[in-house]
Coordinates of C-alpha atoms and ligand atoms in Angstrom, one line a residue:
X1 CA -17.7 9.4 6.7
X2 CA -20.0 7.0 8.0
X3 CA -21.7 7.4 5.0
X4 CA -25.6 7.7 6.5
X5 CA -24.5 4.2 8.3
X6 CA -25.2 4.7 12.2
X7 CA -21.7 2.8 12.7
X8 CA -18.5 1.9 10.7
X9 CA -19.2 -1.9 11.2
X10 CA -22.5 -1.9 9.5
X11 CA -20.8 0.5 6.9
X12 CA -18.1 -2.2 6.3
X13 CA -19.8 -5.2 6.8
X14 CA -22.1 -3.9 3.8
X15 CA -19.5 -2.7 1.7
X16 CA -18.3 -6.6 1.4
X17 CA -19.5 -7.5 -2.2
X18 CA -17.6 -4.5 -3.5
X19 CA -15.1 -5.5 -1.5
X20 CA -14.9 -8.8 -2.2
X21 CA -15.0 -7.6 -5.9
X22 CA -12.1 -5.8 -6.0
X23 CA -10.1 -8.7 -4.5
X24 CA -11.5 -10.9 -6.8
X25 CA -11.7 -9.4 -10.2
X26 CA -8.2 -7.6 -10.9
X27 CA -6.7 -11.4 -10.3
X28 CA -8.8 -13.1 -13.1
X29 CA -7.2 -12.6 -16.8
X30 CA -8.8 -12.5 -19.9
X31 CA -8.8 -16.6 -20.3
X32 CA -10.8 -16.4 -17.2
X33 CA -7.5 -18.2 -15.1
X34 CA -6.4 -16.5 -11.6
X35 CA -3.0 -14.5 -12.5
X36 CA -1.5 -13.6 -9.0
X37 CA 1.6 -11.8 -10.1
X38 CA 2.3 -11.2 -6.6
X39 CA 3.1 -14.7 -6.1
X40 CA 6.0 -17.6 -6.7
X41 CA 5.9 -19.6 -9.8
X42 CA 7.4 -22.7 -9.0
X43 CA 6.6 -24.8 -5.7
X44 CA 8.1 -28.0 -6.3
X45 CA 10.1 -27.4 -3.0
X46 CA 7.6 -26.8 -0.8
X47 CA 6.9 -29.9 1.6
X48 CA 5.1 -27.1 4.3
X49 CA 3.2 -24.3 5.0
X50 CA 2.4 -22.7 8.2
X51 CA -0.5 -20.0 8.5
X52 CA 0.1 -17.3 11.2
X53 CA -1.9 -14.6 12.3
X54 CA -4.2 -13.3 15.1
X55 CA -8.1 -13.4 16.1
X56 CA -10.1 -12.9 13.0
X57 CA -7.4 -13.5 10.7
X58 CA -6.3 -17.0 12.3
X59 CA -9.9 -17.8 11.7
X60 CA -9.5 -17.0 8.2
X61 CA -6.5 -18.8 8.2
X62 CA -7.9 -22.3 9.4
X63 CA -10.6 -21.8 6.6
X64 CA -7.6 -21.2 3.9
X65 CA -5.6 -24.5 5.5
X66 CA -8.9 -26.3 4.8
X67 CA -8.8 -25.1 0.8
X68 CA -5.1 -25.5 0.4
X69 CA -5.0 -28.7 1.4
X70 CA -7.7 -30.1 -0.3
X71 CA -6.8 -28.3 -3.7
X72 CA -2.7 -28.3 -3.6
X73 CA -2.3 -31.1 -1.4
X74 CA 0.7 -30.0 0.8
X75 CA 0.6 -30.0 4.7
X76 CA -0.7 -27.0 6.0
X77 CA -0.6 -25.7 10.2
X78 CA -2.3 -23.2 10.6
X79 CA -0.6 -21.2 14.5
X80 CA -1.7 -18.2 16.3
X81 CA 1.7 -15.8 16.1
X82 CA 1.8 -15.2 19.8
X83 CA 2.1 -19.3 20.4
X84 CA 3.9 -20.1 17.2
X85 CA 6.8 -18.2 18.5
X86 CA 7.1 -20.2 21.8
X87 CA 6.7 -23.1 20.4
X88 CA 9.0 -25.2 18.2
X89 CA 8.0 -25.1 14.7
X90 CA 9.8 -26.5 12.0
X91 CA 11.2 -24.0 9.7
X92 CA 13.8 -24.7 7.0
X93 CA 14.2 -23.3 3.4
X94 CA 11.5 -25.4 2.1
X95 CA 8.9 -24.0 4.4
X96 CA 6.6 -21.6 3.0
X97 CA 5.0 -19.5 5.7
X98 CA 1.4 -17.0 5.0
X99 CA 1.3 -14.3 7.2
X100 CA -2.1 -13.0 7.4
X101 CA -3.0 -9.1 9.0
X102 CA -5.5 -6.8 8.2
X103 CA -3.3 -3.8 9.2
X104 CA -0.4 -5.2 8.2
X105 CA 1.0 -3.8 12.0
X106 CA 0.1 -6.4 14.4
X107 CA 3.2 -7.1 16.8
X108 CA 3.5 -10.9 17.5
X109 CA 2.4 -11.5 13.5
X110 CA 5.5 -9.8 12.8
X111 CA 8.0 -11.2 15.2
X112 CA 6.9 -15.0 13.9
X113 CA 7.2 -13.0 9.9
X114 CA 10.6 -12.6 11.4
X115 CA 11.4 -15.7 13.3
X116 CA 10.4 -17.5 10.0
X117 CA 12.8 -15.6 7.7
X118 CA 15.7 -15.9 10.0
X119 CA 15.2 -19.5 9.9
X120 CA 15.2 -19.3 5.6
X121 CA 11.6 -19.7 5.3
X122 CA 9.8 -18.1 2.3
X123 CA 7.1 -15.5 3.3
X124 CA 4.4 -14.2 1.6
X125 CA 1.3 -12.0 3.3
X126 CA -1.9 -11.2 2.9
X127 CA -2.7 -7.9 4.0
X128 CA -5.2 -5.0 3.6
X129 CA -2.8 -1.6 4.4
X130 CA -0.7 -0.6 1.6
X131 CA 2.9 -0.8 2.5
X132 CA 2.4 -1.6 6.4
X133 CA 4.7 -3.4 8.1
X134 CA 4.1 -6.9 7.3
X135 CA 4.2 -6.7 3.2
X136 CA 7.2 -5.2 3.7
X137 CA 9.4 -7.4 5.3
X138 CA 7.6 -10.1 3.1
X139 CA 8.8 -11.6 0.0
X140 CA 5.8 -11.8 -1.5
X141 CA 2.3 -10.0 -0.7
X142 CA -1.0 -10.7 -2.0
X143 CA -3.3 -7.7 -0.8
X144 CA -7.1 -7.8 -0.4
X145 CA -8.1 -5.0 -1.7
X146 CA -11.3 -4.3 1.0
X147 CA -10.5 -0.5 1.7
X148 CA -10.0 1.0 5.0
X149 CA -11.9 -0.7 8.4
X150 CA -12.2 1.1 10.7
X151 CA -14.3 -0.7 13.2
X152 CA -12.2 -1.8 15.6
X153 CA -14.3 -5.6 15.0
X154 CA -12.7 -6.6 11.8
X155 CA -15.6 -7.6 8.8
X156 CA -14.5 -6.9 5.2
X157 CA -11.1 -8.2 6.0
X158 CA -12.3 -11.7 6.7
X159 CA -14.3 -12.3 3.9
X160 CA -11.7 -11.1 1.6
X161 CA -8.9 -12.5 3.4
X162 CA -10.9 -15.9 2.8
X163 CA -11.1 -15.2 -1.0
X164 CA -7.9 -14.3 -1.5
X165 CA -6.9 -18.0 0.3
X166 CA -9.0 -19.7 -2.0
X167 CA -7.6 -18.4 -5.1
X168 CA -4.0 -19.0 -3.6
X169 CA -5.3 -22.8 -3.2
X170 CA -7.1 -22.8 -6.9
X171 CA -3.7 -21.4 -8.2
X172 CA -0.8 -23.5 -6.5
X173 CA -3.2 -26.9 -7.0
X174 CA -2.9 -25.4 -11.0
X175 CA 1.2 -24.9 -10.1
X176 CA 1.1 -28.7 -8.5
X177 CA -1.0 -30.3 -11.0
X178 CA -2.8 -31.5 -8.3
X179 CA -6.8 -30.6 -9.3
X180 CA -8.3 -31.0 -12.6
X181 CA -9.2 -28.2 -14.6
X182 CA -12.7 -28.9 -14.4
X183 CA -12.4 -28.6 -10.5
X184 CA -10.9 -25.8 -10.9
X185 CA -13.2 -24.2 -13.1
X186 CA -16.2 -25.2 -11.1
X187 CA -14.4 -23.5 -7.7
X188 CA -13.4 -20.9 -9.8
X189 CA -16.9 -19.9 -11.0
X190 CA -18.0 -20.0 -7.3
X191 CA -15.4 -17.6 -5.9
X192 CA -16.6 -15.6 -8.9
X193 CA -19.9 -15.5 -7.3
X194 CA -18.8 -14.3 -4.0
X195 CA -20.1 -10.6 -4.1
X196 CA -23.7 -11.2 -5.4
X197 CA -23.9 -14.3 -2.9
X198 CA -22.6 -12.1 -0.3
X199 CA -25.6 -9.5 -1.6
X200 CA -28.0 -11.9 -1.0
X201 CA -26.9 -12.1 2.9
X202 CA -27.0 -8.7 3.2
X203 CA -30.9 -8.7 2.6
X204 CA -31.2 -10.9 5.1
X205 CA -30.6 -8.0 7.5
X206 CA -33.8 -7.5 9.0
X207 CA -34.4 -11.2 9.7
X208 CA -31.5 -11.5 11.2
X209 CA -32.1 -8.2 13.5
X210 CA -35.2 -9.7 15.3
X211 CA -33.5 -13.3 15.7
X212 CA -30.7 -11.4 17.5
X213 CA -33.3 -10.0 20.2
X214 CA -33.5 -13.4 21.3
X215 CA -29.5 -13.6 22.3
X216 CA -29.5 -10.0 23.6
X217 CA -30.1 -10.7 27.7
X218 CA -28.4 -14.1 27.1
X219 CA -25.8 -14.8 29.6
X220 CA -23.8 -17.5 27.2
X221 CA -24.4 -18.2 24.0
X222 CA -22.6 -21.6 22.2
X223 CA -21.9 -21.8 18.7
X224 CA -21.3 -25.3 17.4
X225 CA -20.2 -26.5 13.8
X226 CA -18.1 -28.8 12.1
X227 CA -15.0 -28.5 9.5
X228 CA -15.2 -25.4 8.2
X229 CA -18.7 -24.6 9.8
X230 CA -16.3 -24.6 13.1
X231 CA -13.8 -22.4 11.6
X232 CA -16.7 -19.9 10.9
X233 CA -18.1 -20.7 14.3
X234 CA -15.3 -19.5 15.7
X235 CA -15.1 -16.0 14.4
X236 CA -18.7 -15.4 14.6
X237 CA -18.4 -16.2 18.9
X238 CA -15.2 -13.6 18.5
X239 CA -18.0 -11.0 17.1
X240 CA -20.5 -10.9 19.5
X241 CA -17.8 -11.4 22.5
X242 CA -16.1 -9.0 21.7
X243 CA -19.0 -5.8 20.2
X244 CA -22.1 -7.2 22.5
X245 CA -19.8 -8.4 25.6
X246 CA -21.9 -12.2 25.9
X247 CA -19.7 -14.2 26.8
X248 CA -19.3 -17.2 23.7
X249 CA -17.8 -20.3 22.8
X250 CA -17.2 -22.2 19.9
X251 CA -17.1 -26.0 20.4
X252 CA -16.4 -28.7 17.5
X253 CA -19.7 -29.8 17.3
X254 CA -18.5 -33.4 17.7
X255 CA -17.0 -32.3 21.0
X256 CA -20.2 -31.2 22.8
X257 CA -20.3 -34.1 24.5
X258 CA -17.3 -34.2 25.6
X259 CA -17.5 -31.2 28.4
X260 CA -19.5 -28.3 26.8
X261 CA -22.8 -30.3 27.1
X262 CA -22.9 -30.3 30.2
X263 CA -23.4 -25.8 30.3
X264 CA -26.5 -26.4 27.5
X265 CA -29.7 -26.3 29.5
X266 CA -33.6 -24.8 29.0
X267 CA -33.2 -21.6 26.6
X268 CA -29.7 -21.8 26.0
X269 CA -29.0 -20.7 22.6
X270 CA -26.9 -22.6 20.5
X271 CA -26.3 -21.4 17.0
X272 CA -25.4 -24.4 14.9
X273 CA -23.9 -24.2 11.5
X274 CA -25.0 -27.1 9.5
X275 CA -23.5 -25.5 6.1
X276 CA -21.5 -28.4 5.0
X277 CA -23.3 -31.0 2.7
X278 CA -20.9 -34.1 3.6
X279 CA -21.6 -33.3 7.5
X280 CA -25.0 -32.6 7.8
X281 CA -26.6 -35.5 9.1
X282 CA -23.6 -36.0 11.9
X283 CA -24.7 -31.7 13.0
X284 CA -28.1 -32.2 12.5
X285 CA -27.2 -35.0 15.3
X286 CA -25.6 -32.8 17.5
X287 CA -28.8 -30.2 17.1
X288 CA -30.8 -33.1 18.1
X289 CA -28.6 -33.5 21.7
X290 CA -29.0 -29.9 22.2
X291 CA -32.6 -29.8 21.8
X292 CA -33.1 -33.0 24.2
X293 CA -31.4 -30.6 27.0
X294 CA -33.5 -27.7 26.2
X295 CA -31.3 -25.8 24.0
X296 CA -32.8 -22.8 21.7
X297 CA -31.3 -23.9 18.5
X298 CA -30.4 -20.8 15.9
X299 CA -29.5 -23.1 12.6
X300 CA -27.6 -21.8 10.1
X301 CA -27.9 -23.7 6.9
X302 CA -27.7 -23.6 3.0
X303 CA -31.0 -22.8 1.1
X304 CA -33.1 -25.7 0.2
X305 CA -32.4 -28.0 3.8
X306 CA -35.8 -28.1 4.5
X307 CA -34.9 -31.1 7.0
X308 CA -33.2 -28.6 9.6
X309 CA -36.9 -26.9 10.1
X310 CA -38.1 -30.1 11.8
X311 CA -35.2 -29.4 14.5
X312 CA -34.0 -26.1 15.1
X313 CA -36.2 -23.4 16.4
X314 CA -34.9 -21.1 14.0
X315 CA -33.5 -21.5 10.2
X316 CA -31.2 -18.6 8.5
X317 CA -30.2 -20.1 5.1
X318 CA -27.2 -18.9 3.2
X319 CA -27.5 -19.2 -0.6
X320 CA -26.1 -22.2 -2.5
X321 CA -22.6 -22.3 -2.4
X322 CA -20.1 -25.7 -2.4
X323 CA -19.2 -26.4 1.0
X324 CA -15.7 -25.3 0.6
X325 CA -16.2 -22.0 0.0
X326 CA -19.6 -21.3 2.5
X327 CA -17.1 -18.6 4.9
X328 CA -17.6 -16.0 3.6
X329 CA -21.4 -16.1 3.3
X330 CA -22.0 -17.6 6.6
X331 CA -19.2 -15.4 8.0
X332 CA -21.7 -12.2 6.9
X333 CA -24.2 -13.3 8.7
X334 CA -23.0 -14.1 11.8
X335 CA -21.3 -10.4 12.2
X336 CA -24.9 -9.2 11.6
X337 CA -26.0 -11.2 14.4
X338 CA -23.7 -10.0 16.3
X339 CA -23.8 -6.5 15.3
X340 CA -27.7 -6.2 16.2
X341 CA -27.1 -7.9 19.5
X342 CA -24.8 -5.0 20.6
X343 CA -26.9 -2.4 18.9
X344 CA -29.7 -4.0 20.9
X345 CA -27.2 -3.8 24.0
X346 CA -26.6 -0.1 23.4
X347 CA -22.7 -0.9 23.3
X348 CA -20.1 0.9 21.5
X349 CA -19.7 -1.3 18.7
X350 CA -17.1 0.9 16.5
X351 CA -14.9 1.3 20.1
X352 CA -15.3 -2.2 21.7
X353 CA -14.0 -1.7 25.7
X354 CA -10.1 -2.6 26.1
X355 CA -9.6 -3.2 22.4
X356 CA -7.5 -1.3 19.7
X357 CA -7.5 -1.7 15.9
X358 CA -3.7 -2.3 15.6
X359 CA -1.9 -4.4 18.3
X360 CA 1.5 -3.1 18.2
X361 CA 2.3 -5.0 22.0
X362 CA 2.9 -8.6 22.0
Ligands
F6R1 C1 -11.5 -9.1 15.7 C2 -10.3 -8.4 15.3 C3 -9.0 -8.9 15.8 C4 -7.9 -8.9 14.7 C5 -6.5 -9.2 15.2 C6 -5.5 -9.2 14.1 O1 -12.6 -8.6 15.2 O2 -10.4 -7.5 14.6 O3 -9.1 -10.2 16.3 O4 -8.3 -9.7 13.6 O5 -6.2 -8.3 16.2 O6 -5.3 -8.0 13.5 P1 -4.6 -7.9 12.1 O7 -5.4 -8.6 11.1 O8 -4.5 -6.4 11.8 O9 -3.2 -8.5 12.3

């Protein structure tokens, strides 16, 4: 079943422009608009949302807080369900929660689902197993459609969870009236290009392989990026901690020097995501502190940011893509980083140590 793939991550993590495909295409109509039937018409009520979900999807979620708020302009938090709970969020009938779980099973994402409804919030999920759980006790579901993972390290399921986020955004800002139609064209078309982006990363493979020998006997390893670069940061240092068993951080790149600095010393690596346009100059600053401690600098950058070569020891450029919406491509990259460093490692990457797929305890 692995299908000549020597685990179920790689299987999955190159199945992701199909994947990503069939999340995409079955929600764009023939006008070339997103139709989600799945989801609410009206949202003139809405003065919150609040994004729950666990490890890889919460890092999806932070990603789809970033694109909902720029696009349809309401408030969004985005809460990890085991501390949402415990907390004291506000939750009244114009609350609109989005519950986000791959399998649709996991225990504290459906206790906050609960908590949520029984204080007259509106719930809608995104989810990736048919009739799980989750989409059931929702009002609304929006699935990605990325097939079964197995790997107990989720892949396809963040990308698609990602794209399904940033039509959601595209289509309530078209609900709100709060983007133009040309912006939403132009973010439209670059969702559209998701799987043969995502393609493109994929051939990157083999690059990426012999960069990873350099993390593999690595004792840390930081990852540092800002906005959305931090949000991807973040679930690439959840890869590799969790398949290759380095231990990883990811720091705000703006708050290095605020504590983490201090750990960053001759050979350290650092992999620094300079994907975003509007922040590049304020990274590339950060890359520069690393460097002056000794830091091996692995840069992560869009095509064509020739400047980065001057100051990073190694370049691995994603293909052009607004900022908004680099995730998904950076996203692939990192889990083949990470993937090659277990390989490398000789773990057992399908059956990570102390992990399951589903968490059904809270
Ligand atoms: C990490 C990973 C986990 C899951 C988390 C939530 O690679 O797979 O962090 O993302 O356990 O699971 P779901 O999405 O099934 O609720």
């Amino acid at each position: 079943q692995k299908g000549g793939y020597e685990h179920f991550m790689l299987k999955e993590i190159s199945e992701q422009p199909k994947a990503l495909k069939d999340t995409i295409s079955p929600r764009i109509d023939e006008s070339g608009n997103i139709k989600l039937d799945e989801f609410p018409t009206n949202f003139d009520n809405v003065n919150k949302i609040y994004i729950i979900a666990c490890g890889t999807a919460y890092h999806a979620g932070l990603v789809g807080k970033n694109l909902i708020e720029k696009y349809a302009k309401i408030p969004v938090s985005v809460d990890i369900a085991s501390e949402f709970r415990y907390n004291n969020p506000f939750i009244d009938k114009n609350t609109f929660m989005i519950i986000i779980s791959q399998s649709g099973e996991t225990a504290d994402t459906l206790a906050a689902l609960r908590l949520g409804r029984k204080k007259g919030a509106k719930i809608l999920s995104i989810c990736n197993v048919v009739g799980s759980s989750i989409p059931r006790e929702s009002d609304y579901c929006v699935y990605t459609w990325a097939g079964p993972e197995i790997a107990v390290a989720s892949t396809k399921a963040y990308t698609t969870q990602v794209a399904v986020l940033a039509m959601i955004s595209l289509y309530i800002g078209k609900l709100r009236k709060t983007i133009s139609d040309d912006e939403y064209t132009k973010v439209l078309n670059e969702i559209k290009s998701f799987p043969q982006k995502a393609e493109s990363v994929l051939k990157m493979e083999s690059e990426i392989e012999s960069i990873s020998s350099y993390i593999v006997n690595q004792k840390d390893v930081f990852y540092i990026g800002r906005s959305i670069d931090y949000y991807v940061a973040m679930e690439g240092s959840l890869k590799l901690k969790e398949i290759s068993y380095i231990h990883s951080e990811a720091i705000a790149a703006g708050e290095l020097k605020h504590g983490t600095l201090a750990l960053v010393e001759d050979g350290v690596p650092v992999i620094a995501l300079a994907t975003q346009n509007r922040l590049f100059d304020k990274t590339l600053s950060n890359i520069k502190e690393v460097k002056a401690r000794g830091g091996y600098v692995i840069a992560i950058a869009k095509k064509g940011n020739k400047e980065i070569e001057k100051e990073a020891d190694v370049v691995l450029y994603i293909p052009e893509i607004i900022d908004e919406l680099t995730a998904p491509l950076s996203g692939i990259l990192l889990q083949l980083l990470a993937y090659y460093a277990a390989k490398k490692k000789g773990c057992d990457i399908d059956k990570p140590r102390n992990l399951a797929k589903s968490v059904t305890v809270e």
